[in-house]
């Protein structure tokens, strides 16, 4: 039962490994507070659940769904972008449904990478960009995201021969794990770069609706020329508290959407239509949840920033996302710090190096835990460590 080479070096998914550590600690009787995975603890809005319940009873929905997604779902996505950013998207040709955006992010590599082709991936970055690339036989080339550059990649530092061999570039703003944001001038440079080297941009934007103090993140698709060079991955997960439902989409360049849809139609059969109907309700129905989530995450972010400051950190409040990305204290690596914190306090934080080499020296706090538990987590740090040195 020898495994294929492509998976021999593949570890279990980052958060599957962290889940194991949590299970081990719980088995020892530790009261674990997980600030690990970015999995909203808040419920999906009732009107979306009600729609699911109704749609699940309709036998029409018990049959195979359409491969690209119901036209009504794709229309709802197009309408959502129109309302949000006044972008015109053709629901017939420029949208495909996904079983969560993670699935599409992994499969896009199979559409465009021949063995040895390069995909430019942000480092630190969501692990799926690199894993999808490697599984497809491609070679991930890291774009360092450094704090001094606002965690934006420096495109002019990409060697010419790498740029010529690159077929895909993954980007993700508001950014996981750093919480950084990107403005239009950055995206304009990205689009010019993509045109010059014939690179497809895969922008991953699941955190676009979680922003603070009136800041409104750009959708990549609203930047002039974006649709000429790429697509945007999006999902119901973080905006509507629907990580468990597994529904997302890709939208943008029609040729890329067609290719992604073609590979998917051969290996999966789409999303349960009742879930698509519920997602339509989410996208076009009452949007109060977006403001409510922002308020909740803002309060949590304030608690974390305040708590970290009291512990000796100097850390800026991210303008968006559900994450905070502080440096580890003096004398620690990302892994040694996160291990010590778990051992001493039962608090799970994610080591920055699990997002890539350039994540070393940082750790990530996810704000997907209620204020009481967040306060308790910070109190446990205080009780065990007092102040840290940097
Ligand atoms: C994260 O915590 O980075 C993501 O929520 C994990 C995921 O989407 O798998």
mmCIF file of C-alpha atoms and ligand atoms in Angstrom:
data_model
loop_
_atom_site.group_PDB
_atom_site.id
_atom_site.type_symbol
_atom_site.label_atom_id
_atom_site.label_comp_id
_atom_site.label_asym_id
_atom_site.label_seq_id
_atom_site.Cartn_x
_atom_site.Cartn_y
_atom_site.Cartn_z
ATOM 1 C CA UNK A 1 0.000 0.000 0.000
ATOM 2 C CA UNK A 2 2.722 2.427 -0.932
ATOM 3 C CA UNK A 3 1.412 5.941 -1.145
ATOM 4 C CA UNK A 4 1.950 7.992 -4.245
ATOM 5 C CA UNK A 5 4.950 10.316 -4.030
ATOM 6 C CA UNK A 6 2.647 13.320 -4.213
ATOM 7 C CA UNK A 7 1.197 12.580 -0.789
ATOM 8 C CA UNK A 8 4.163 10.952 0.926
ATOM 9 C CA UNK A 9 5.465 14.289 2.158
ATOM 10 C CA UNK A 10 2.006 15.728 2.747
ATOM 11 C CA UNK A 11 1.288 16.242 6.449
ATOM 12 C CA UNK A 12 -2.272 16.221 7.781
ATOM 13 C CA UNK A 13 -3.887 19.665 7.405
ATOM 14 C CA UNK A 14 -2.568 22.284 9.857
ATOM 15 C CA UNK A 15 -5.785 22.518 11.841
ATOM 16 C CA UNK A 16 -6.218 18.748 11.867
ATOM 17 C CA UNK A 17 -2.846 18.607 13.657
ATOM 18 C CA UNK A 18 -3.892 21.354 16.038
ATOM 19 C CA UNK A 19 -7.175 19.500 16.690
ATOM 20 C CA UNK A 20 -5.091 16.493 17.763
ATOM 21 C CA UNK A 21 -3.148 18.642 20.238
ATOM 22 C CA UNK A 22 -6.416 20.036 21.586
ATOM 23 C CA UNK A 23 -7.822 16.515 21.975
ATOM 24 C CA UNK A 24 -4.652 15.392 23.806
ATOM 25 C CA UNK A 25 -4.847 18.335 26.215
ATOM 26 C CA UNK A 26 -8.568 17.798 26.814
ATOM 27 C CA UNK A 27 -7.934 14.109 27.488
ATOM 28 C CA UNK A 28 -5.533 15.211 30.260
ATOM 29 C CA UNK A 29 -8.358 17.274 31.759
ATOM 30 C CA UNK A 30 -7.138 20.693 30.542
ATOM 31 C CA UNK A 31 -9.821 23.352 30.065
ATOM 32 C CA UNK A 32 -8.673 24.337 26.575
ATOM 33 C CA UNK A 33 -9.428 27.782 25.151
ATOM 34 C CA UNK A 34 -8.912 27.636 21.414
ATOM 35 C CA UNK A 35 -7.808 30.816 19.699
ATOM 36 C CA UNK A 36 -6.583 28.603 16.861
ATOM 37 C CA UNK A 37 -8.754 28.044 13.817
ATOM 38 C CA UNK A 38 -10.715 30.905 12.267
ATOM 39 C CA UNK A 39 -14.052 29.187 12.619
ATOM 40 C CA UNK A 40 -16.811 31.619 13.681
ATOM 41 C CA UNK A 41 -18.457 30.596 16.951
ATOM 42 C CA UNK A 42 -21.490 32.745 16.084
ATOM 43 C CA UNK A 43 -24.597 31.085 14.645
ATOM 44 C CA UNK A 44 -25.797 31.284 11.053
ATOM 45 C CA UNK A 45 -28.716 33.780 10.876
ATOM 46 C CA UNK A 46 -32.162 32.248 11.344
ATOM 47 C CA UNK A 47 -33.559 33.378 7.999
ATOM 48 C CA UNK A 48 -30.822 31.370 6.236
ATOM 49 C CA UNK A 49 -31.499 28.268 8.349
ATOM 50 C CA UNK A 50 -35.260 28.588 7.749
ATOM 51 C CA UNK A 51 -34.625 28.651 4.020
ATOM 52 C CA UNK A 52 -32.501 25.517 4.254
ATOM 53 C CA UNK A 53 -35.175 23.671 6.208
ATOM 54 C CA UNK A 54 -37.798 24.528 3.595
ATOM 55 C CA UNK A 55 -35.545 23.803 0.636
ATOM 56 C CA UNK A 56 -34.415 20.476 2.126
ATOM 57 C CA UNK A 57 -38.044 19.272 1.952
ATOM 58 C CA UNK A 58 -38.311 19.981 -1.762
ATOM 59 C CA UNK A 59 -37.655 16.715 -3.657
ATOM 60 C CA UNK A 60 -36.328 18.686 -6.633
ATOM 61 C CA UNK A 61 -33.330 19.429 -4.443
ATOM 62 C CA UNK A 62 -32.691 15.764 -3.662
ATOM 63 C CA UNK A 63 -31.328 15.078 -7.119
ATOM 64 C CA UNK A 64 -27.889 15.946 -8.482
ATOM 65 C CA UNK A 65 -27.292 19.696 -8.450
ATOM 66 C CA UNK A 66 -26.094 21.476 -11.584
ATOM 67 C CA UNK A 67 -22.320 21.291 -11.875
ATOM 68 C CA UNK A 68 -21.583 25.018 -12.070
ATOM 69 C CA UNK A 69 -24.159 25.863 -9.406
ATOM 70 C CA UNK A 70 -27.821 26.785 -9.842
ATOM 71 C CA UNK A 71 -28.212 29.777 -12.112
ATOM 72 C CA UNK A 72 -30.191 31.464 -9.301
ATOM 73 C CA UNK A 73 -27.208 31.031 -6.983
ATOM 74 C CA UNK A 74 -24.814 32.450 -9.552
ATOM 75 C CA UNK A 75 -27.232 35.335 -10.161
ATOM 76 C CA UNK A 76 -27.321 35.983 -6.415
ATOM 77 C CA UNK A 77 -23.513 36.126 -6.346
ATOM 78 C CA UNK A 78 -23.516 38.589 -9.267
ATOM 79 C CA UNK A 79 -26.203 40.684 -7.553
ATOM 80 C CA UNK A 80 -24.245 40.625 -4.265
ATOM 81 C CA UNK A 81 -21.157 42.030 -6.002
ATOM 82 C CA UNK A 82 -23.314 44.612 -7.799
ATOM 83 C CA UNK A 83 -24.859 45.797 -4.532
ATOM 84 C CA UNK A 84 -21.562 45.715 -2.662
ATOM 85 C CA UNK A 85 -19.164 47.201 -5.172
ATOM 86 C CA UNK A 86 -21.169 48.062 -8.299
ATOM 87 C CA UNK A 87 -19.334 45.373 -10.250
ATOM 88 C CA UNK A 88 -20.971 43.778 -13.265
ATOM 89 C CA UNK A 89 -20.524 40.000 -13.376
ATOM 90 C CA UNK A 90 -22.115 37.675 -15.897
ATOM 91 C CA UNK A 91 -23.742 34.937 -13.782
ATOM 92 C CA UNK A 92 -23.741 32.531 -16.737
ATOM 93 C CA UNK A 93 -20.038 32.691 -17.519
ATOM 94 C CA UNK A 94 -18.247 34.444 -14.724
ATOM 95 C CA UNK A 95 -19.338 32.546 -11.584
ATOM 96 C CA UNK A 96 -18.931 28.946 -10.467
ATOM 97 C CA UNK A 97 -20.156 27.519 -7.155
ATOM 98 C CA UNK A 98 -17.627 25.804 -4.890
ATOM 99 C CA UNK A 99 -17.866 23.350 -2.012
ATOM 100 C CA UNK A 100 -16.283 26.072 0.105
ATOM 101 C CA UNK A 101 -13.576 28.262 -1.391
ATOM 102 C CA UNK A 102 -10.849 25.919 -0.081
ATOM 103 C CA UNK A 103 -11.913 23.349 -2.655
ATOM 104 C CA UNK A 104 -11.630 25.792 -5.565
ATOM 105 C CA UNK A 105 -8.312 27.143 -4.309
ATOM 106 C CA UNK A 106 -6.886 23.624 -4.353
ATOM 107 C CA UNK A 107 -8.360 22.725 -7.757
ATOM 108 C CA UNK A 108 -7.337 25.849 -9.673
ATOM 109 C CA UNK A 109 -3.731 24.616 -9.620
ATOM 110 C CA UNK A 110 -4.805 21.504 -11.544
ATOM 111 C CA UNK A 111 -6.257 23.696 -14.271
ATOM 112 C CA UNK A 112 -3.118 25.689 -15.023
ATOM 113 C CA UNK A 113 0.044 24.074 -13.695
ATOM 114 C CA UNK A 114 2.075 21.587 -15.679
ATOM 115 C CA UNK A 115 4.824 19.776 -13.761
ATOM 116 C CA UNK A 116 7.511 22.286 -12.859
ATOM 117 C CA UNK A 117 5.353 25.365 -13.462
ATOM 118 C CA UNK A 118 5.501 27.962 -10.755
ATOM 119 C CA UNK A 119 2.727 29.379 -8.592
ATOM 120 C CA UNK A 120 3.586 32.519 -6.652
ATOM 121 C CA UNK A 121 2.227 32.175 -3.156
ATOM 122 C CA UNK A 122 2.166 34.601 -0.231
ATOM 123 C CA UNK A 123 4.328 33.599 2.740
ATOM 124 C CA UNK A 124 2.952 33.575 5.380
ATOM 125 C CA UNK A 125 -0.197 32.355 3.684
ATOM 126 C CA UNK A 126 -3.166 30.021 3.841
ATOM 127 C CA UNK A 127 -1.565 26.563 3.510
ATOM 128 C CA UNK A 128 -3.883 25.427 0.697
ATOM 129 C CA UNK A 129 -2.210 27.701 -1.919
ATOM 130 C CA UNK A 130 1.047 25.789 -1.617
ATOM 131 C CA UNK A 131 -0.464 22.354 -1.068
ATOM 132 C CA UNK A 132 -2.783 22.607 -4.117
ATOM 133 C CA UNK A 133 0.189 23.773 -6.188
ATOM 134 C CA UNK A 134 2.405 20.897 -5.061
ATOM 135 C CA UNK A 135 -0.308 18.252 -5.524
ATOM 136 C CA UNK A 136 -0.784 19.453 -9.090
ATOM 137 C CA UNK A 137 2.948 18.973 -9.713
ATOM 138 C CA UNK A 138 3.680 22.694 -9.636
ATOM 139 C CA UNK A 139 6.339 24.484 -7.631
ATOM 140 C CA UNK A 140 5.318 27.048 -5.002
ATOM 141 C CA UNK A 141 7.509 30.149 -5.039
ATOM 142 C CA UNK A 142 7.183 32.162 -1.837
ATOM 143 C CA UNK A 143 6.399 35.869 -1.948
ATOM 144 C CA UNK A 144 7.605 37.113 1.440
ATOM 145 C CA UNK A 145 5.056 39.246 3.273
ATOM 146 C CA UNK A 146 7.099 41.434 5.579
ATOM 147 C CA UNK A 147 5.829 43.705 8.287
ATOM 148 C CA UNK A 148 7.934 46.626 7.008
ATOM 149 C CA UNK A 149 6.065 46.395 3.681
ATOM 150 C CA UNK A 150 2.624 46.264 5.286
ATOM 151 C CA UNK A 151 2.623 42.504 4.584
ATOM 152 C CA UNK A 152 2.334 43.159 0.832
ATOM 153 C CA UNK A 153 4.595 41.230 -1.567
ATOM 154 C CA UNK A 154 7.323 43.156 -3.377
ATOM 155 C CA UNK A 155 6.565 42.333 -6.975
ATOM 156 C CA UNK A 156 9.688 44.012 -8.325
ATOM 157 C CA UNK A 157 11.816 41.585 -6.314
ATOM 158 C CA UNK A 158 10.461 38.545 -8.125
ATOM 159 C CA UNK A 159 13.307 37.370 -10.399
ATOM 160 C CA UNK A 160 12.545 37.715 -14.106
ATOM 161 C CA UNK A 161 13.013 33.989 -14.836
ATOM 162 C CA UNK A 162 10.594 33.091 -12.011
ATOM 163 C CA UNK A 163 7.992 35.561 -13.258
ATOM 164 C CA UNK A 164 8.263 34.044 -16.756
ATOM 165 C CA UNK A 165 7.744 30.510 -15.405
ATOM 166 C CA UNK A 166 4.870 31.502 -13.117
ATOM 167 C CA UNK A 167 1.332 30.643 -14.208
ATOM 168 C CA UNK A 168 -0.598 31.582 -11.084
ATOM 169 C CA UNK A 169 -0.302 34.110 -8.292
ATOM 170 C CA UNK A 170 -2.320 33.700 -5.094
ATOM 171 C CA UNK A 171 -3.151 36.802 -3.097
ATOM 172 C CA UNK A 172 -5.386 37.262 -0.095
ATOM 173 C CA UNK A 173 -6.527 40.611 1.333
ATOM 174 C CA UNK A 174 -7.761 41.309 3.948
ATOM 175 C CA UNK A 175 -5.019 38.897 4.805
ATOM 176 C CA UNK A 176 -4.950 35.679 6.733
ATOM 177 C CA UNK A 177 -2.898 35.394 8.940
ATOM 178 C CA UNK A 178 -1.508 38.944 9.211
ATOM 179 C CA UNK A 179 -4.732 41.002 9.132
ATOM 180 C CA UNK A 180 -3.114 43.293 6.517
ATOM 181 C CA UNK A 181 -5.081 45.112 3.834
ATOM 182 C CA UNK A 182 -4.377 46.123 0.246
ATOM 183 C CA UNK A 183 -5.369 49.275 -1.612
ATOM 184 C CA UNK A 184 -6.167 49.964 -5.235
ATOM 185 C CA UNK A 185 -2.651 51.089 -6.167
ATOM 186 C CA UNK A 186 -1.296 47.730 -5.009
ATOM 187 C CA UNK A 187 -3.869 45.834 -7.063
ATOM 188 C CA UNK A 188 -3.102 48.017 -10.101
ATOM 189 C CA UNK A 189 0.553 46.943 -9.849
ATOM 190 C CA UNK A 190 -0.561 43.316 -9.517
ATOM 191 C CA UNK A 191 -2.712 43.568 -12.642
ATOM 192 C CA UNK A 192 0.089 45.193 -14.653
ATOM 193 C CA UNK A 193 2.485 42.452 -13.473
ATOM 194 C CA UNK A 194 -0.010 39.741 -14.397
ATOM 195 C CA UNK A 195 -0.451 41.206 -17.875
ATOM 196 C CA UNK A 196 3.291 41.558 -18.429
ATOM 197 C CA UNK A 197 4.075 37.946 -17.488
ATOM 198 C CA UNK A 198 0.789 36.284 -18.430
ATOM 199 C CA UNK A 199 0.002 35.175 -14.891
ATOM 200 C CA UNK A 200 -3.482 34.367 -13.586
ATOM 201 C CA UNK A 201 -4.316 36.131 -10.327
ATOM 202 C CA UNK A 202 -6.270 34.084 -7.815
ATOM 203 C CA UNK A 203 -7.457 36.503 -5.204
ATOM 204 C CA UNK A 204 -8.876 34.975 -2.055
ATOM 205 C CA UNK A 205 -11.244 37.358 -0.308
ATOM 206 C CA UNK A 206 -13.197 35.576 2.430
ATOM 207 C CA UNK A 207 -12.618 38.307 5.019
ATOM 208 C CA UNK A 208 -13.825 41.244 2.907
ATOM 209 C CA UNK A 209 -16.885 41.889 5.074
ATOM 210 C CA UNK A 210 -15.101 41.834 8.424
ATOM 211 C CA UNK A 211 -13.554 45.280 8.713
ATOM 212 C CA UNK A 212 -13.448 47.922 11.411
ATOM 213 C CA UNK A 213 -13.882 51.647 11.997
ATOM 214 C CA UNK A 214 -15.687 52.257 8.727
ATOM 215 C CA UNK A 215 -12.973 50.687 6.568
ATOM 216 C CA UNK A 216 -14.374 48.925 3.475
ATOM 217 C CA UNK A 217 -11.997 46.424 1.870
ATOM 218 C CA UNK A 218 -11.805 46.390 -1.918
ATOM 219 C CA UNK A 219 -12.886 43.396 -3.877
ATOM 220 C CA UNK A 220 -10.120 42.516 -6.342
ATOM 221 C CA UNK A 221 -12.821 42.426 -9.023
ATOM 222 C CA UNK A 222 -13.627 46.103 -8.635
ATOM 223 C CA UNK A 223 -10.143 47.142 -9.743
ATOM 224 C CA UNK A 224 -10.050 48.057 -13.458
ATOM 225 C CA UNK A 225 -8.574 45.193 -15.493
ATOM 226 C CA UNK A 226 -8.984 42.572 -12.749
ATOM 227 C CA UNK A 227 -11.308 40.392 -14.799
ATOM 228 C CA UNK A 228 -8.775 40.348 -17.659
ATOM 229 C CA UNK A 229 -6.257 38.575 -15.466
ATOM 230 C CA UNK A 230 -7.978 36.664 -12.741
ATOM 231 C CA UNK A 231 -10.669 35.527 -10.410
ATOM 232 C CA UNK A 232 -11.736 36.034 -6.825
ATOM 233 C CA UNK A 233 -12.519 33.218 -4.425
ATOM 234 C CA UNK A 234 -15.185 33.963 -1.893
ATOM 235 C CA UNK A 235 -17.311 32.105 0.546
ATOM 236 C CA UNK A 236 -20.338 32.245 2.814
ATOM 237 C CA UNK A 237 -18.163 30.962 5.665
ATOM 238 C CA UNK A 238 -16.915 34.018 7.476
ATOM 239 C CA UNK A 239 -19.401 36.652 6.291
ATOM 240 C CA UNK A 240 -22.513 34.681 7.242
ATOM 241 C CA UNK A 241 -21.060 32.339 9.905
ATOM 242 C CA UNK A 242 -21.445 29.323 7.638
ATOM 243 C CA UNK A 243 -18.119 27.454 7.728
ATOM 244 C CA UNK A 244 -19.896 24.147 8.266
ATOM 245 C CA UNK A 245 -22.183 24.536 5.264
ATOM 246 C CA UNK A 246 -19.404 24.322 2.684
ATOM 247 C CA UNK A 247 -20.479 26.770 0.055
ATOM 248 C CA UNK A 248 -18.431 29.375 -1.746
ATOM 249 C CA UNK A 249 -17.731 30.575 -5.259
ATOM 250 C CA UNK A 250 -15.167 31.821 -7.706
ATOM 251 C CA UNK A 251 -16.012 34.821 -9.883
ATOM 252 C CA UNK A 252 -14.175 36.722 -12.561
ATOM 253 C CA UNK A 253 -12.434 35.860 -15.819
ATOM 254 C CA UNK A 254 -14.766 33.675 -17.898
ATOM 255 C CA UNK A 255 -12.027 31.404 -19.298
ATOM 256 C CA UNK A 256 -10.618 30.682 -15.852
ATOM 257 C CA UNK A 257 -14.105 30.085 -14.438
ATOM 258 C CA UNK A 258 -14.862 27.688 -17.286
ATOM 259 C CA UNK A 259 -11.638 25.745 -16.693
ATOM 260 C CA UNK A 260 -12.291 25.479 -12.958
ATOM 261 C CA UNK A 261 -15.881 24.404 -13.629
ATOM 262 C CA UNK A 262 -14.662 21.767 -16.119
ATOM 263 C CA UNK A 263 -12.257 20.131 -13.700
ATOM 264 C CA UNK A 264 -14.885 20.218 -10.954
ATOM 265 C CA UNK A 265 -17.621 18.688 -13.097
ATOM 266 C CA UNK A 266 -15.320 15.715 -13.622
ATOM 267 C CA UNK A 267 -14.517 15.143 -9.978
ATOM 268 C CA UNK A 268 -17.374 16.513 -7.881
ATOM 269 C CA UNK A 269 -21.064 17.051 -8.386
ATOM 270 C CA UNK A 270 -21.611 20.462 -6.888
ATOM 271 C CA UNK A 271 -23.315 21.734 -3.775
ATOM 272 C CA UNK A 272 -26.602 20.365 -2.365
ATOM 273 C CA UNK A 273 -29.229 22.656 -3.881
ATOM 274 C CA UNK A 274 -30.987 23.286 -0.586
ATOM 275 C CA UNK A 275 -27.716 24.782 0.656
ATOM 276 C CA UNK A 276 -27.493 26.885 -2.502
ATOM 277 C CA UNK A 277 -31.036 28.148 -1.857
ATOM 278 C CA UNK A 278 -30.090 29.035 1.715
ATOM 279 C CA UNK A 279 -26.978 30.813 0.423
ATOM 280 C CA UNK A 280 -29.139 32.839 -1.994
ATOM 281 C CA UNK A 281 -31.185 33.927 1.006
ATOM 282 C CA UNK A 282 -27.957 34.850 2.793
ATOM 283 C CA UNK A 283 -26.609 36.870 -0.126
ATOM 284 C CA UNK A 284 -29.796 38.725 -1.017
ATOM 285 C CA UNK A 285 -31.804 38.724 2.231
ATOM 286 C CA UNK A 286 -31.362 40.779 5.377
ATOM 287 C CA UNK A 287 -27.690 41.791 5.757
ATOM 288 C CA UNK A 288 -27.783 42.818 9.441
ATOM 289 C CA UNK A 289 -25.401 39.997 10.278
ATOM 290 C CA UNK A 290 -22.518 41.847 8.605
ATOM 291 C CA UNK A 291 -22.794 44.859 10.934
ATOM 292 C CA UNK A 292 -23.426 42.631 13.940
ATOM 293 C CA UNK A 293 -20.339 40.531 13.237
ATOM 294 C CA UNK A 294 -18.173 43.614 12.806
ATOM 295 C CA UNK A 295 -19.287 44.911 16.172
ATOM 296 C CA UNK A 296 -18.636 41.614 17.898
ATOM 297 C CA UNK A 297 -15.199 41.106 16.343
ATOM 298 C CA UNK A 298 -14.264 44.733 17.036
ATOM 299 C CA UNK A 299 -15.020 44.254 20.726
ATOM 300 C CA UNK A 300 -13.006 41.044 20.791
ATOM 301 C CA UNK A 301 -10.116 42.645 18.939
ATOM 302 C CA UNK A 302 -10.070 45.500 21.462
ATOM 303 C CA UNK A 303 -9.933 43.007 24.336
ATOM 304 C CA UNK A 304 -7.028 41.158 22.737
ATOM 305 C CA UNK A 305 -5.038 44.269 21.856
ATOM 306 C CA UNK A 306 -5.565 45.698 25.325
ATOM 307 C CA UNK A 307 -4.609 42.395 26.972
ATOM 308 C CA UNK A 308 -1.491 41.987 24.855
ATOM 309 C CA UNK A 309 -0.450 45.572 25.553
ATOM 310 C CA UNK A 310 -0.709 44.906 29.284
ATOM 311 C CA UNK A 311 1.532 41.869 28.773
ATOM 312 C CA UNK A 312 4.234 43.952 27.102
ATOM 313 C CA UNK A 313 3.345 43.759 23.412
ATOM 314 C CA UNK A 314 3.226 46.697 21.030
ATOM 315 C CA UNK A 315 0.688 45.567 18.497
ATOM 316 C CA UNK A 316 -1.460 47.506 16.052
ATOM 317 C CA UNK A 317 -5.166 46.805 15.661
ATOM 318 C CA UNK A 318 -5.748 45.190 12.258
ATOM 319 C CA UNK A 319 -8.229 47.057 10.042
ATOM 320 C CA UNK A 320 -9.918 43.842 9.001
ATOM 321 C CA UNK A 321 -10.153 40.047 9.475
ATOM 322 C CA UNK A 322 -10.789 37.909 12.518
ATOM 323 C CA UNK A 323 -7.087 37.635 13.372
ATOM 324 C CA UNK A 324 -4.346 39.340 15.337
ATOM 325 C CA UNK A 325 -0.726 38.591 14.361
ATOM 326 C CA UNK A 326 1.717 39.509 17.126
ATOM 327 C CA UNK A 327 5.431 38.804 17.300
ATOM 328 C CA UNK A 328 6.595 36.088 19.692
ATOM 329 C CA UNK A 329 8.521 37.345 22.736
ATOM 330 C CA UNK A 330 12.321 37.354 22.948
ATOM 331 C CA UNK A 331 13.960 33.945 23.244
ATOM 332 C CA UNK A 332 11.162 31.976 21.523
ATOM 333 C CA UNK A 333 10.440 30.530 18.137
ATOM 334 C CA UNK A 334 6.840 30.491 16.951
ATOM 335 C CA UNK A 335 6.550 26.794 17.798
ATOM 336 C CA UNK A 336 8.274 26.952 21.192
ATOM 337 C CA UNK A 337 6.115 29.892 22.275
ATOM 338 C CA UNK A 338 2.826 28.301 21.205
ATOM 339 C CA UNK A 339 3.768 25.010 22.851
ATOM 340 C CA UNK A 340 4.686 26.699 26.110
ATOM 341 C CA UNK A 341 1.468 28.730 26.118
ATOM 342 C CA UNK A 342 -0.597 25.585 25.558
ATOM 343 C CA UNK A 343 1.288 23.628 28.233
ATOM 344 C CA UNK A 344 1.117 26.353 30.851
ATOM 345 C CA UNK A 345 -2.279 27.897 30.178
ATOM 346 C CA UNK A 346 -4.370 25.577 27.994
ATOM 347 C CA UNK A 347 -4.686 28.393 25.446
ATOM 348 C CA UNK A 348 -4.298 27.366 21.804
ATOM 349 C CA UNK A 349 -2.681 29.883 19.464
ATOM 350 C CA UNK A 350 -1.353 29.136 15.998
ATOM 351 C CA UNK A 351 2.407 29.261 15.363
ATOM 352 C CA UNK A 352 3.264 31.662 12.568
ATOM 353 C CA UNK A 353 5.721 29.291 10.912
ATOM 354 C CA UNK A 354 2.853 26.947 10.019
ATOM 355 C CA UNK A 355 1.873 29.602 7.452
ATOM 356 C CA UNK A 356 5.346 29.522 5.901
ATOM 357 C CA UNK A 357 8.954 30.433 6.538
ATOM 358 C CA UNK A 358 8.220 34.155 6.790
ATOM 359 C CA UNK A 359 5.622 33.519 9.469
ATOM 360 C CA UNK A 360 8.414 32.474 11.828
ATOM 361 C CA UNK A 361 8.634 34.856 14.761
ATOM 362 C CA UNK A 362 4.867 35.449 14.880
ATOM 363 C CA UNK A 363 1.758 33.704 16.146
ATOM 364 C CA UNK A 364 -1.905 34.094 15.274
ATOM 365 C CA UNK A 365 -4.850 34.710 17.536
ATOM 366 C CA UNK A 366 -8.265 34.022 16.100
ATOM 367 C CA UNK A 367 -11.125 36.124 17.468
ATOM 368 C CA UNK A 368 -13.678 33.342 17.106
ATOM 369 C CA UNK A 369 -14.162 32.860 20.844
ATOM 370 C CA UNK A 370 -16.524 34.814 23.081
ATOM 371 C CA UNK A 371 -15.382 37.792 25.148
ATOM 372 C CA UNK A 372 -15.518 35.913 28.449
ATOM 373 C CA UNK A 373 -13.191 33.174 27.229
ATOM 374 C CA UNK A 374 -10.923 35.672 25.473
ATOM 375 C CA UNK A 375 -10.553 37.621 28.715
ATOM 376 C CA UNK A 376 -9.878 34.404 30.552
ATOM 377 C CA UNK A 377 -7.216 33.395 28.012
ATOM 378 C CA UNK A 378 -5.433 36.710 28.498
ATOM 379 C CA UNK A 379 -5.751 36.427 32.266
ATOM 380 C CA UNK A 380 -4.153 32.983 32.157
ATOM 381 C CA UNK A 381 -1.228 34.458 30.205
ATOM 382 C CA UNK A 382 -0.928 37.239 32.753
ATOM 383 C CA UNK A 383 -1.049 34.810 35.690
ATOM 384 C CA UNK A 384 1.564 32.506 34.219
ATOM 385 C CA UNK A 385 3.976 34.893 32.576
ATOM 386 C CA UNK A 386 3.452 38.423 33.885
ATOM 387 C CA UNK A 387 5.198 40.618 31.316
ATOM 388 C CA UNK A 388 7.067 39.422 28.240
ATOM 389 C CA UNK A 389 10.250 40.889 26.805
ATOM 390 C CA UNK A 390 10.756 41.755 23.161
HETATM 391 C C1 LIG B 1 -7.953 29.525 9.229
HETATM 392 O O1 LIG B 1 -8.132 29.472 10.451
HETATM 393 O O2 LIG B 1 -6.904 29.938 8.715
HETATM 394 C C2 LIG B 1 -9.035 29.026 8.324
HETATM 395 O O3 LIG B 1 -10.270 29.265 8.849
HETATM 396 C C3 LIG B 1 -8.831 27.581 8.177
HETATM 397 C C4 LIG B 1 -9.522 26.991 7.022
HETATM 398 O O4 LIG B 1 -10.248 27.670 6.291
HETATM 399 O O5 LIG B 1 -9.288 25.808 6.806
#
